């Protein structure tokens, strides 16, 4: 893909080169902290209407690029579009999280169709094409999916819970049944990610938001192994595909994740321990992160110090500057500007 | 204290000796999964009435020892008794967590009294004396407090929240004001823990349930440093005091915690990474943990395998077998018995 050659400096970092000024973007950068987003959101109706109307999805994807000139755009979508394409009911209710029909017994799981209806995801591909066409060549376009474990936690519980106990319990009690959900997600995520690359994505990110609740054996089986299969499956069809993993909360399990999955970079959360990351992660792959989103809300000297910590901890290696998790709706835009200035003025 | 010499094998592990059969107890072992606990709980009225009535607190502390013959009893109490003794309103509402009047501005924090009224905690000391008198000498009695960071998160927010954002935000915006809460908690926790040792506790545990939400700099300042001050302060008055730390979710920050605080042992959560723990934690202190409480609910072969993982990961070093967090109310008693049999039959 020609775009991959052009989309510097973001892709250079994934390809093995350190940038003097780290590329920067923010998880959930197309979001409620932006007035222009809230305006489109109000027009679109429901959250899924926003995801599945290419005109709207394109617009909100581009908004943070126009305003902040970030080094990467991430397609506006949601990790639950795969269960949706698998025929599961997915609803987003205002002020609550997502709601699905729980898939919490082996009998219910047996009804799950193995193949997604990809025509339902065509609007995402169309939005990617439109964004890529409008985006300056030097800006990377990121496609994404949820990791099977994280998507499965929502499919099993029907919603988010404090530590995703329902899926963990099902995986203990009925590992074979649970594996059929994971397998369906692996296969369809490969297809979906390849589709996103074909539609113009330069890079892919796999969000495993709930990886941190798993004990080591389960982390290996339900986070590392399915992610490894996705990375291999995508590369079997797009050999030079660049992939970022984000097993949030993996802590000291992160080196094993990096070694086994074959990702080109990992996103790290704000609680990561710097020397472990430098010695056993950044020595092998690029690192993306990891400002505490609360520091971005706090602003002032606390924000400057938190930014400097990220730059000093990871700036001597391959770094993509980002938050440790998504930006929160109450974040002042002036603080985002303060962050971007400070990162772009940085010279290690 | 004579009891410390007698309370083997638990104390032997803390003193540096590996036991062939690891001592075993469970966090929250006096709890709602036991019918005899629910009976006393119903008689006592409110949760704080249960904590502050020595007759009831003694009874529920001893119940799991009688039923399971654990190697340690932990005094029935709560980490919020210190804010209570500091004059803060603390309520436990049925089916909800604790509720306090939020201390979320510098002005409100300025009204906090520095000294607890320890007469309010006399019932806890009395319960410790009664438990120690009834407990077989070989069984250890554990006193405890919450770590200042964790207690402060509840005092600031007035309740538990998904990632204790209110306290993290206050600490970013008003670190000096936040430090006055921490300082009050450090000083009064030292006094409280020394009081517990004098009343018959053989060991102390410091619960830092919310340590895992802190970035490294904040972890150092708000978790490690106050815990270090408590350990030093207690040992200044009781030189041979044995102390277990539990910075839940500390991940790869755990070795720094162990090195700096001077604790004799750490409790580890179920997501800990075994090689890091063995090489950089268990090489220095005893390790307590770390069965996933959900595996204990699941039972069957999943439970056996999870128990074996703990024993194989940590059984060749100094291990106190425990859960990675408190036992959950829906846990079947038969599964607890299955766990105890398997651990006590274990020979490494």
PDB file of C-alpha atoms in Angstrom, chain B residues 50-285:
ATOM      1  CA  UNK B  50     -20.292  -5.916  64.343  1.00  0.00           C
ATOM      2  CA  UNK B  51     -16.769  -4.422  64.257  1.00  0.00           C
ATOM      3  CA  UNK B  52     -17.182  -2.528  67.531  1.00  0.00           C
ATOM      4  CA  UNK B  53     -18.901  -5.151  69.691  1.00  0.00           C
ATOM      5  CA  UNK B  54     -16.051  -7.300  71.061  1.00  0.00           C
ATOM      6  CA  UNK B  55     -18.318 -10.274  71.670  1.00  0.00           C
ATOM      7  CA  UNK B  56     -19.454 -10.352  68.026  1.00  0.00           C
ATOM      8  CA  UNK B  57     -16.080  -9.442  66.506  1.00  0.00           C
ATOM      9  CA  UNK B  58     -14.393 -12.169  68.571  1.00  0.00           C
ATOM     10  CA  UNK B  59     -16.959 -14.738  67.533  1.00  0.00           C
ATOM     11  CA  UNK B  60     -16.757 -14.083  63.759  1.00  0.00           C
ATOM     12  CA  UNK B  61     -12.962 -13.899  63.888  1.00  0.00           C
ATOM     13  CA  UNK B  62     -12.839 -17.375  65.427  1.00  0.00           C
ATOM     14  CA  UNK B  63     -15.522 -19.003  63.225  1.00  0.00           C
ATOM     15  CA  UNK B  64     -13.299 -19.803  60.212  1.00  0.00           C
ATOM     16  CA  UNK B  65     -10.573 -21.126  62.526  1.00  0.00           C
ATOM     17  CA  UNK B  66     -12.998 -23.545  64.178  1.00  0.00           C
ATOM     18  CA  UNK B  67     -14.421 -24.668  60.848  1.00  0.00           C
ATOM     19  CA  UNK B  68     -11.243 -24.883  58.751  1.00  0.00           C
ATOM     20  CA  UNK B  69      -8.333 -24.894  61.216  1.00  0.00           C
ATOM     21  CA  UNK B  70      -6.559 -22.127  59.304  1.00  0.00           C
ATOM     22  CA  UNK B  71      -3.022 -21.166  60.328  1.00  0.00           C
ATOM     23  CA  UNK B  72      -3.996 -17.570  60.976  1.00  0.00           C
ATOM     24  CA  UNK B  73      -6.973 -15.597  62.229  1.00  0.00           C
ATOM     25  CA  UNK B  74      -7.444 -11.995  61.138  1.00  0.00           C
ATOM     26  CA  UNK B  75      -9.250  -9.673  63.500  1.00  0.00           C
ATOM     27  CA  UNK B  76     -12.680  -8.783  62.168  1.00  0.00           C
ATOM     28  CA  UNK B  77     -12.639  -5.060  61.479  1.00  0.00           C
ATOM     29  CA  UNK B  78     -12.488  -2.603  58.575  1.00  0.00           C
ATOM     30  CA  UNK B  79      -9.900  -0.280  57.072  1.00  0.00           C
ATOM     31  CA  UNK B  80     -12.280   2.667  57.595  1.00  0.00           C
ATOM     32  CA  UNK B  81     -12.145   2.546  61.404  1.00  0.00           C
ATOM     33  CA  UNK B  82      -9.264   5.051  61.252  1.00  0.00           C
ATOM     34  CA  UNK B  83     -11.292   7.754  59.442  1.00  0.00           C
ATOM     35  CA  UNK B  84     -14.077   6.937  61.900  1.00  0.00           C
ATOM     36  CA  UNK B  85     -11.721   7.521  64.833  1.00  0.00           C
ATOM     37  CA  UNK B  86     -10.609  10.751  63.122  1.00  0.00           C
ATOM     38  CA  UNK B  87     -14.178  11.955  63.475  1.00  0.00           C
ATOM     39  CA  UNK B  88     -15.312  11.360  59.891  1.00  0.00           C
ATOM     40  CA  UNK B  89     -18.832  10.045  59.402  1.00  0.00           C
ATOM     41  CA  UNK B  90     -18.624   6.457  58.090  1.00  0.00           C
ATOM     42  CA  UNK B  91     -21.743   4.541  57.102  1.00  0.00           C
ATOM     43  CA  UNK B  92     -22.142   1.070  55.630  1.00  0.00           C
ATOM     44  CA  UNK B  93     -25.382   0.755  53.720  1.00  0.00           C
ATOM     45  CA  UNK B  94     -26.751  -2.678  52.894  1.00  0.00           C
ATOM     46  CA  UNK B  95     -25.850  -3.829  49.382  1.00  0.00           C
ATOM     47  CA  UNK B  96     -23.699  -0.757  48.815  1.00  0.00           C
ATOM     48  CA  UNK B  97     -20.152  -0.078  49.816  1.00  0.00           C
ATOM     49  CA  UNK B  98     -19.081   2.348  52.535  1.00  0.00           C
ATOM     50  CA  UNK B  99     -20.173   5.990  52.467  1.00  0.00           C
ATOM     51  CA  UNK B 100     -18.251   8.897  53.999  1.00  0.00           C
ATOM     52  CA  UNK B 101     -18.626  12.673  53.808  1.00  0.00           C
ATOM     53  CA  UNK B 102     -16.292  13.520  50.901  1.00  0.00           C
ATOM     54  CA  UNK B 103     -13.101  15.390  51.791  1.00  0.00           C
ATOM     55  CA  UNK B 104     -12.553  16.676  48.288  1.00  0.00           C
ATOM     56  CA  UNK B 105     -11.332  20.267  48.564  1.00  0.00           C
ATOM     57  CA  UNK B 106      -8.359  21.874  50.356  1.00  0.00           C
ATOM     58  CA  UNK B 107     -10.835  23.802  52.546  1.00  0.00           C
ATOM     59  CA  UNK B 108     -12.559  20.657  53.709  1.00  0.00           C
ATOM     60  CA  UNK B 109      -9.228  18.916  54.227  1.00  0.00           C
ATOM     61  CA  UNK B 110      -8.089  21.788  56.448  1.00  0.00           C
ATOM     62  CA  UNK B 111     -10.842  20.812  58.910  1.00  0.00           C
ATOM     63  CA  UNK B 112      -9.457  17.279  59.362  1.00  0.00           C
ATOM     64  CA  UNK B 113      -8.261  16.681  62.928  1.00  0.00           C
ATOM     65  CA  UNK B 114      -4.734  15.236  63.059  1.00  0.00           C
ATOM     66  CA  UNK B 115      -5.350  12.914  66.013  1.00  0.00           C
ATOM     67  CA  UNK B 116      -7.691   9.963  66.177  1.00  0.00           C
ATOM     68  CA  UNK B 117      -9.799   9.300  69.258  1.00  0.00           C
ATOM     69  CA  UNK B 118      -8.407   5.894  70.107  1.00  0.00           C
ATOM     70  CA  UNK B 119     -11.059   5.258  72.749  1.00  0.00           C
ATOM     71  CA  UNK B 120     -13.350   4.641  69.749  1.00  0.00           C
ATOM     72  CA  UNK B 121     -11.063   1.770  68.730  1.00  0.00           C
ATOM     73  CA  UNK B 122     -10.876   0.189  72.186  1.00  0.00           C
ATOM     74  CA  UNK B 123     -13.456  -2.467  71.156  1.00  0.00           C
ATOM     75  CA  UNK B 124     -11.055  -3.644  68.433  1.00  0.00           C
ATOM     76  CA  UNK B 125      -8.252  -3.999  70.966  1.00  0.00           C
ATOM     77  CA  UNK B 126     -10.608  -5.783  73.345  1.00  0.00           C
ATOM     78  CA  UNK B 127     -11.639  -8.203  70.580  1.00  0.00           C
ATOM     79  CA  UNK B 128      -7.962  -8.900  69.838  1.00  0.00           C
ATOM     80  CA  UNK B 129      -7.336  -9.722  73.504  1.00  0.00           C
ATOM     81  CA  UNK B 130     -10.322 -12.063  73.576  1.00  0.00           C
ATOM     82  CA  UNK B 131      -9.385 -13.801  70.324  1.00  0.00           C
ATOM     83  CA  UNK B 132      -5.781 -14.272  71.399  1.00  0.00           C
ATOM     84  CA  UNK B 133      -6.970 -15.780  74.683  1.00  0.00           C
ATOM     85  CA  UNK B 134      -9.142 -18.328  72.904  1.00  0.00           C
ATOM     86  CA  UNK B 135      -6.852 -19.080  69.978  1.00  0.00           C
ATOM     87  CA  UNK B 136      -4.491 -22.072  70.051  1.00  0.00           C
ATOM     88  CA  UNK B 137      -0.929 -20.778  70.468  1.00  0.00           C
ATOM     89  CA  UNK B 138       0.220 -22.182  67.134  1.00  0.00           C
ATOM     90  CA  UNK B 139      -2.308 -20.056  65.236  1.00  0.00           C
ATOM     91  CA  UNK B 140      -1.191 -16.552  64.293  1.00  0.00           C
ATOM     92  CA  UNK B 141      -3.431 -13.562  64.952  1.00  0.00           C
ATOM     93  CA  UNK B 142      -3.278 -10.853  62.292  1.00  0.00           C
ATOM     94  CA  UNK B 143      -4.039  -7.205  62.981  1.00  0.00           C
ATOM     95  CA  UNK B 144      -4.380  -4.782  60.095  1.00  0.00           C
ATOM     96  CA  UNK B 145      -5.024  -1.338  58.746  1.00  0.00           C
ATOM     97  CA  UNK B 146      -5.604   0.166  55.322  1.00  0.00           C
ATOM     98  CA  UNK B 147      -2.636   1.825  53.659  1.00  0.00           C
ATOM     99  CA  UNK B 148      -2.923   5.618  53.727  1.00  0.00           C
ATOM    100  CA  UNK B 149      -3.407   5.869  49.953  1.00  0.00           C
ATOM    101  CA  UNK B 150      -6.301   3.417  49.902  1.00  0.00           C
ATOM    102  CA  UNK B 151      -7.999   4.859  52.997  1.00  0.00           C
ATOM    103  CA  UNK B 152      -7.567   8.358  51.549  1.00  0.00           C
ATOM    104  CA  UNK B 153      -9.248   7.348  48.277  1.00  0.00           C
ATOM    105  CA  UNK B 154     -12.422   6.568  50.239  1.00  0.00           C
ATOM    106  CA  UNK B 155     -12.125   9.675  52.409  1.00  0.00           C
ATOM    107  CA  UNK B 156     -11.786  11.933  49.344  1.00  0.00           C
ATOM    108  CA  UNK B 157     -14.482  10.354  47.147  1.00  0.00           C
ATOM    109  CA  UNK B 158     -16.764   9.413  50.023  1.00  0.00           C
ATOM    110  CA  UNK B 159     -17.111   5.965  48.473  1.00  0.00           C
ATOM    111  CA  UNK B 160     -15.449   3.394  46.246  1.00  0.00           C
ATOM    112  CA  UNK B 161     -15.263   4.252  42.519  1.00  0.00           C
ATOM    113  CA  UNK B 162     -14.041   2.212  39.523  1.00  0.00           C
ATOM    114  CA  UNK B 163     -10.505   3.618  39.586  1.00  0.00           C
ATOM    115  CA  UNK B 164     -10.563   6.039  42.519  1.00  0.00           C
ATOM    116  CA  UNK B 165     -10.262   9.001  40.152  1.00  0.00           C
ATOM    117  CA  UNK B 166     -11.350  11.630  42.711  1.00  0.00           C
ATOM    118  CA  UNK B 167      -8.354  11.006  44.990  1.00  0.00           C
ATOM    119  CA  UNK B 168      -5.945  10.714  42.073  1.00  0.00           C
ATOM    120  CA  UNK B 169      -7.230  14.022  40.730  1.00  0.00           C
ATOM    121  CA  UNK B 170      -6.999  15.752  44.112  1.00  0.00           C
ATOM    122  CA  UNK B 171      -3.436  14.470  44.485  1.00  0.00           C
ATOM    123  CA  UNK B 172      -2.534  15.993  41.079  1.00  0.00           C
ATOM    124  CA  UNK B 173      -4.249  19.311  41.746  1.00  0.00           C
ATOM    125  CA  UNK B 174      -3.570  19.829  45.443  1.00  0.00           C
ATOM    126  CA  UNK B 175      -0.681  17.589  46.466  1.00  0.00           C
ATOM    127  CA  UNK B 176       0.009  19.531  49.681  1.00  0.00           C
ATOM    128  CA  UNK B 177      -3.589  19.295  50.872  1.00  0.00           C
ATOM    129  CA  UNK B 178      -3.714  15.615  49.925  1.00  0.00           C
ATOM    130  CA  UNK B 179      -0.463  15.053  51.839  1.00  0.00           C
ATOM    131  CA  UNK B 180      -2.111  16.295  55.047  1.00  0.00           C
ATOM    132  CA  UNK B 181      -4.657  13.461  54.780  1.00  0.00           C
ATOM    133  CA  UNK B 182      -1.855  10.970  54.133  1.00  0.00           C
ATOM    134  CA  UNK B 183       0.216  12.309  57.039  1.00  0.00           C
ATOM    135  CA  UNK B 184      -2.702  12.014  59.454  1.00  0.00           C
ATOM    136  CA  UNK B 185      -3.277   8.455  58.294  1.00  0.00           C
ATOM    137  CA  UNK B 186       0.402   7.517  58.636  1.00  0.00           C
ATOM    138  CA  UNK B 187       0.677   8.774  62.219  1.00  0.00           C
ATOM    139  CA  UNK B 188      -2.596   7.321  63.422  1.00  0.00           C
ATOM    140  CA  UNK B 189      -2.052   4.010  61.635  1.00  0.00           C
ATOM    141  CA  UNK B 190       1.255   3.583  63.449  1.00  0.00           C
ATOM    142  CA  UNK B 191      -0.502   4.167  66.781  1.00  0.00           C
ATOM    143  CA  UNK B 192      -3.329   1.830  65.809  1.00  0.00           C
ATOM    144  CA  UNK B 193      -1.025  -0.974  64.662  1.00  0.00           C
ATOM    145  CA  UNK B 194       1.139  -0.736  67.779  1.00  0.00           C
ATOM    146  CA  UNK B 195      -2.068  -0.903  69.822  1.00  0.00           C
ATOM    147  CA  UNK B 196      -3.062  -4.053  67.972  1.00  0.00           C
ATOM    148  CA  UNK B 197       0.313  -5.675  68.698  1.00  0.00           C
ATOM    149  CA  UNK B 198      -0.032  -4.786  72.376  1.00  0.00           C
ATOM    150  CA  UNK B 199      -3.523  -6.287  72.404  1.00  0.00           C
ATOM    151  CA  UNK B 200      -2.233  -9.610  71.089  1.00  0.00           C
ATOM    152  CA  UNK B 201      -1.729  -9.425  67.323  1.00  0.00           C
ATOM    153  CA  UNK B 202       1.277 -11.489  66.174  1.00  0.00           C
ATOM    154  CA  UNK B 203       1.490 -10.021  62.690  1.00  0.00           C
ATOM    155  CA  UNK B 204       0.198  -6.936  60.901  1.00  0.00           C
ATOM    156  CA  UNK B 205      -1.077  -6.527  57.353  1.00  0.00           C
ATOM    157  CA  UNK B 206      -1.334  -3.209  55.499  1.00  0.00           C
ATOM    158  CA  UNK B 207      -3.986  -3.341  52.778  1.00  0.00           C
ATOM    159  CA  UNK B 208      -3.315  -1.052  49.800  1.00  0.00           C
ATOM    160  CA  UNK B 209      -6.202  -2.238  47.679  1.00  0.00           C
ATOM    161  CA  UNK B 210      -6.004   0.720  45.285  1.00  0.00           C
ATOM    162  CA  UNK B 211      -2.228   0.892  44.805  1.00  0.00           C
ATOM    163  CA  UNK B 212      -2.567  -0.389  41.234  1.00  0.00           C
ATOM    164  CA  UNK B 213      -4.219   2.743  39.845  1.00  0.00           C
ATOM    165  CA  UNK B 214      -1.145   4.912  40.498  1.00  0.00           C
ATOM    166  CA  UNK B 215       1.526   5.875  37.931  1.00  0.00           C
ATOM    167  CA  UNK B 216       5.106   5.152  39.099  1.00  0.00           C
ATOM    168  CA  UNK B 217       5.834   8.615  40.524  1.00  0.00           C
ATOM    169  CA  UNK B 218       2.541   8.679  42.446  1.00  0.00           C
ATOM    170  CA  UNK B 219       2.993   5.048  43.518  1.00  0.00           C
ATOM    171  CA  UNK B 220       6.330   6.044  45.050  1.00  0.00           C
ATOM    172  CA  UNK B 221       4.907   9.085  46.803  1.00  0.00           C
ATOM    173  CA  UNK B 222       1.484   7.870  47.932  1.00  0.00           C
ATOM    174  CA  UNK B 223       1.878   4.101  48.343  1.00  0.00           C
ATOM    175  CA  UNK B 224       5.534   3.241  48.997  1.00  0.00           C
ATOM    176  CA  UNK B 225       6.581   6.244  51.072  1.00  0.00           C
ATOM    177  CA  UNK B 226       3.654   6.296  53.556  1.00  0.00           C
ATOM    178  CA  UNK B 227       3.907   2.512  53.958  1.00  0.00           C
ATOM    179  CA  UNK B 228       7.636   2.803  54.619  1.00  0.00           C
ATOM    180  CA  UNK B 229       6.935   5.431  57.297  1.00  0.00           C
ATOM    181  CA  UNK B 230       4.374   3.170  58.953  1.00  0.00           C
ATOM    182  CA  UNK B 231       6.729   0.168  58.956  1.00  0.00           C
ATOM    183  CA  UNK B 232       9.522   2.294  60.459  1.00  0.00           C
ATOM    184  CA  UNK B 233       7.198   3.909  62.971  1.00  0.00           C
ATOM    185  CA  UNK B 234       5.835   0.592  64.196  1.00  0.00           C
ATOM    186  CA  UNK B 235       9.302  -0.941  64.433  1.00  0.00           C
ATOM    187  CA  UNK B 236      10.585   2.065  66.362  1.00  0.00           C
ATOM    188  CA  UNK B 237       8.242   0.943  69.116  1.00  0.00           C
ATOM    189  CA  UNK B 238       8.057  -2.819  68.505  1.00  0.00           C
ATOM    190  CA  UNK B 239      11.401  -3.700  66.909  1.00  0.00           C
ATOM    191  CA  UNK B 240      10.546  -7.247  65.906  1.00  0.00           C
ATOM    192  CA  UNK B 241       7.078  -6.415  64.494  1.00  0.00           C
ATOM    193  CA  UNK B 242       6.265  -8.617  61.506  1.00  0.00           C
ATOM    194  CA  UNK B 243       4.446  -6.782  58.721  1.00  0.00           C
ATOM    195  CA  UNK B 244       2.818  -7.970  55.475  1.00  0.00           C
ATOM    196  CA  UNK B 245       2.145  -5.411  52.722  1.00  0.00           C
ATOM    197  CA  UNK B 246      -0.536  -5.790  50.064  1.00  0.00           C
ATOM    198  CA  UNK B 247      -0.185  -3.222  47.289  1.00  0.00           C
ATOM    199  CA  UNK B 248      -2.833  -4.808  45.066  1.00  0.00           C
ATOM    200  CA  UNK B 249      -2.209  -4.427  41.341  1.00  0.00           C
ATOM    201  CA  UNK B 250       1.328  -3.098  41.815  1.00  0.00           C
ATOM    202  CA  UNK B 251       2.543  -5.378  39.002  1.00  0.00           C
ATOM    203  CA  UNK B 252       6.151  -4.690  38.086  1.00  0.00           C
ATOM    204  CA  UNK B 253       6.316  -1.938  40.731  1.00  0.00           C
ATOM    205  CA  UNK B 254       6.246  -4.590  43.468  1.00  0.00           C
ATOM    206  CA  UNK B 255      10.047  -5.089  43.745  1.00  0.00           C
ATOM    207  CA  UNK B 256      10.507  -1.362  44.414  1.00  0.00           C
ATOM    208  CA  UNK B 257       7.789  -1.546  47.082  1.00  0.00           C
ATOM    209  CA  UNK B 258       9.489  -4.492  48.777  1.00  0.00           C
ATOM    210  CA  UNK B 259      12.925  -2.887  48.684  1.00  0.00           C
ATOM    211  CA  UNK B 260      11.773   0.472  50.027  1.00  0.00           C
ATOM    212  CA  UNK B 261       9.116  -0.343  52.615  1.00  0.00           C
ATOM    213  CA  UNK B 262      10.916  -3.016  54.620  1.00  0.00           C
ATOM    214  CA  UNK B 263       7.892  -5.330  54.879  1.00  0.00           C
ATOM    215  CA  UNK B 264       8.519  -8.977  55.834  1.00  0.00           C
ATOM    216  CA  UNK B 265       6.087 -10.339  53.257  1.00  0.00           C
ATOM    217  CA  UNK B 266       3.812  -9.210  50.461  1.00  0.00           C
ATOM    218  CA  UNK B 267       0.402 -10.429  49.484  1.00  0.00           C
ATOM    219  CA  UNK B 268       0.162 -10.732  45.709  1.00  0.00           C
ATOM    220  CA  UNK B 269      -2.947 -10.548  43.553  1.00  0.00           C
ATOM    221  CA  UNK B 270      -3.937 -13.272  41.091  1.00  0.00           C
ATOM    222  CA  UNK B 271      -2.584 -11.426  38.042  1.00  0.00           C
ATOM    223  CA  UNK B 272       1.016 -11.383  39.344  1.00  0.00           C
ATOM    224  CA  UNK B 273       3.730 -12.632  36.973  1.00  0.00           C
ATOM    225  CA  UNK B 274       5.466 -15.635  38.578  1.00  0.00           C
ATOM    226  CA  UNK B 275       9.059 -15.199  37.399  1.00  0.00           C
ATOM    227  CA  UNK B 276       9.219 -11.557  38.466  1.00  0.00           C
ATOM    228  CA  UNK B 277       7.775 -12.490  41.856  1.00  0.00           C
ATOM    229  CA  UNK B 278      10.178 -15.387  42.370  1.00  0.00           C
ATOM    230  CA  UNK B 279      13.280 -13.533  41.242  1.00  0.00           C
ATOM    231  CA  UNK B 280      12.748 -10.072  42.614  1.00  0.00           C
ATOM    232  CA  UNK B 281      10.252 -10.473  45.462  1.00  0.00           C
ATOM    233  CA  UNK B 282      10.331 -13.973  46.958  1.00  0.00           C
ATOM    234  CA  UNK B 283      14.129 -13.880  46.915  1.00  0.00           C
ATOM    235  CA  UNK B 284      13.863 -11.184  49.600  1.00  0.00           C
ATOM    236  CA  UNK B 285      10.582 -11.598  51.493  1.00  0.00           C
TER     237      UNK B 285
END
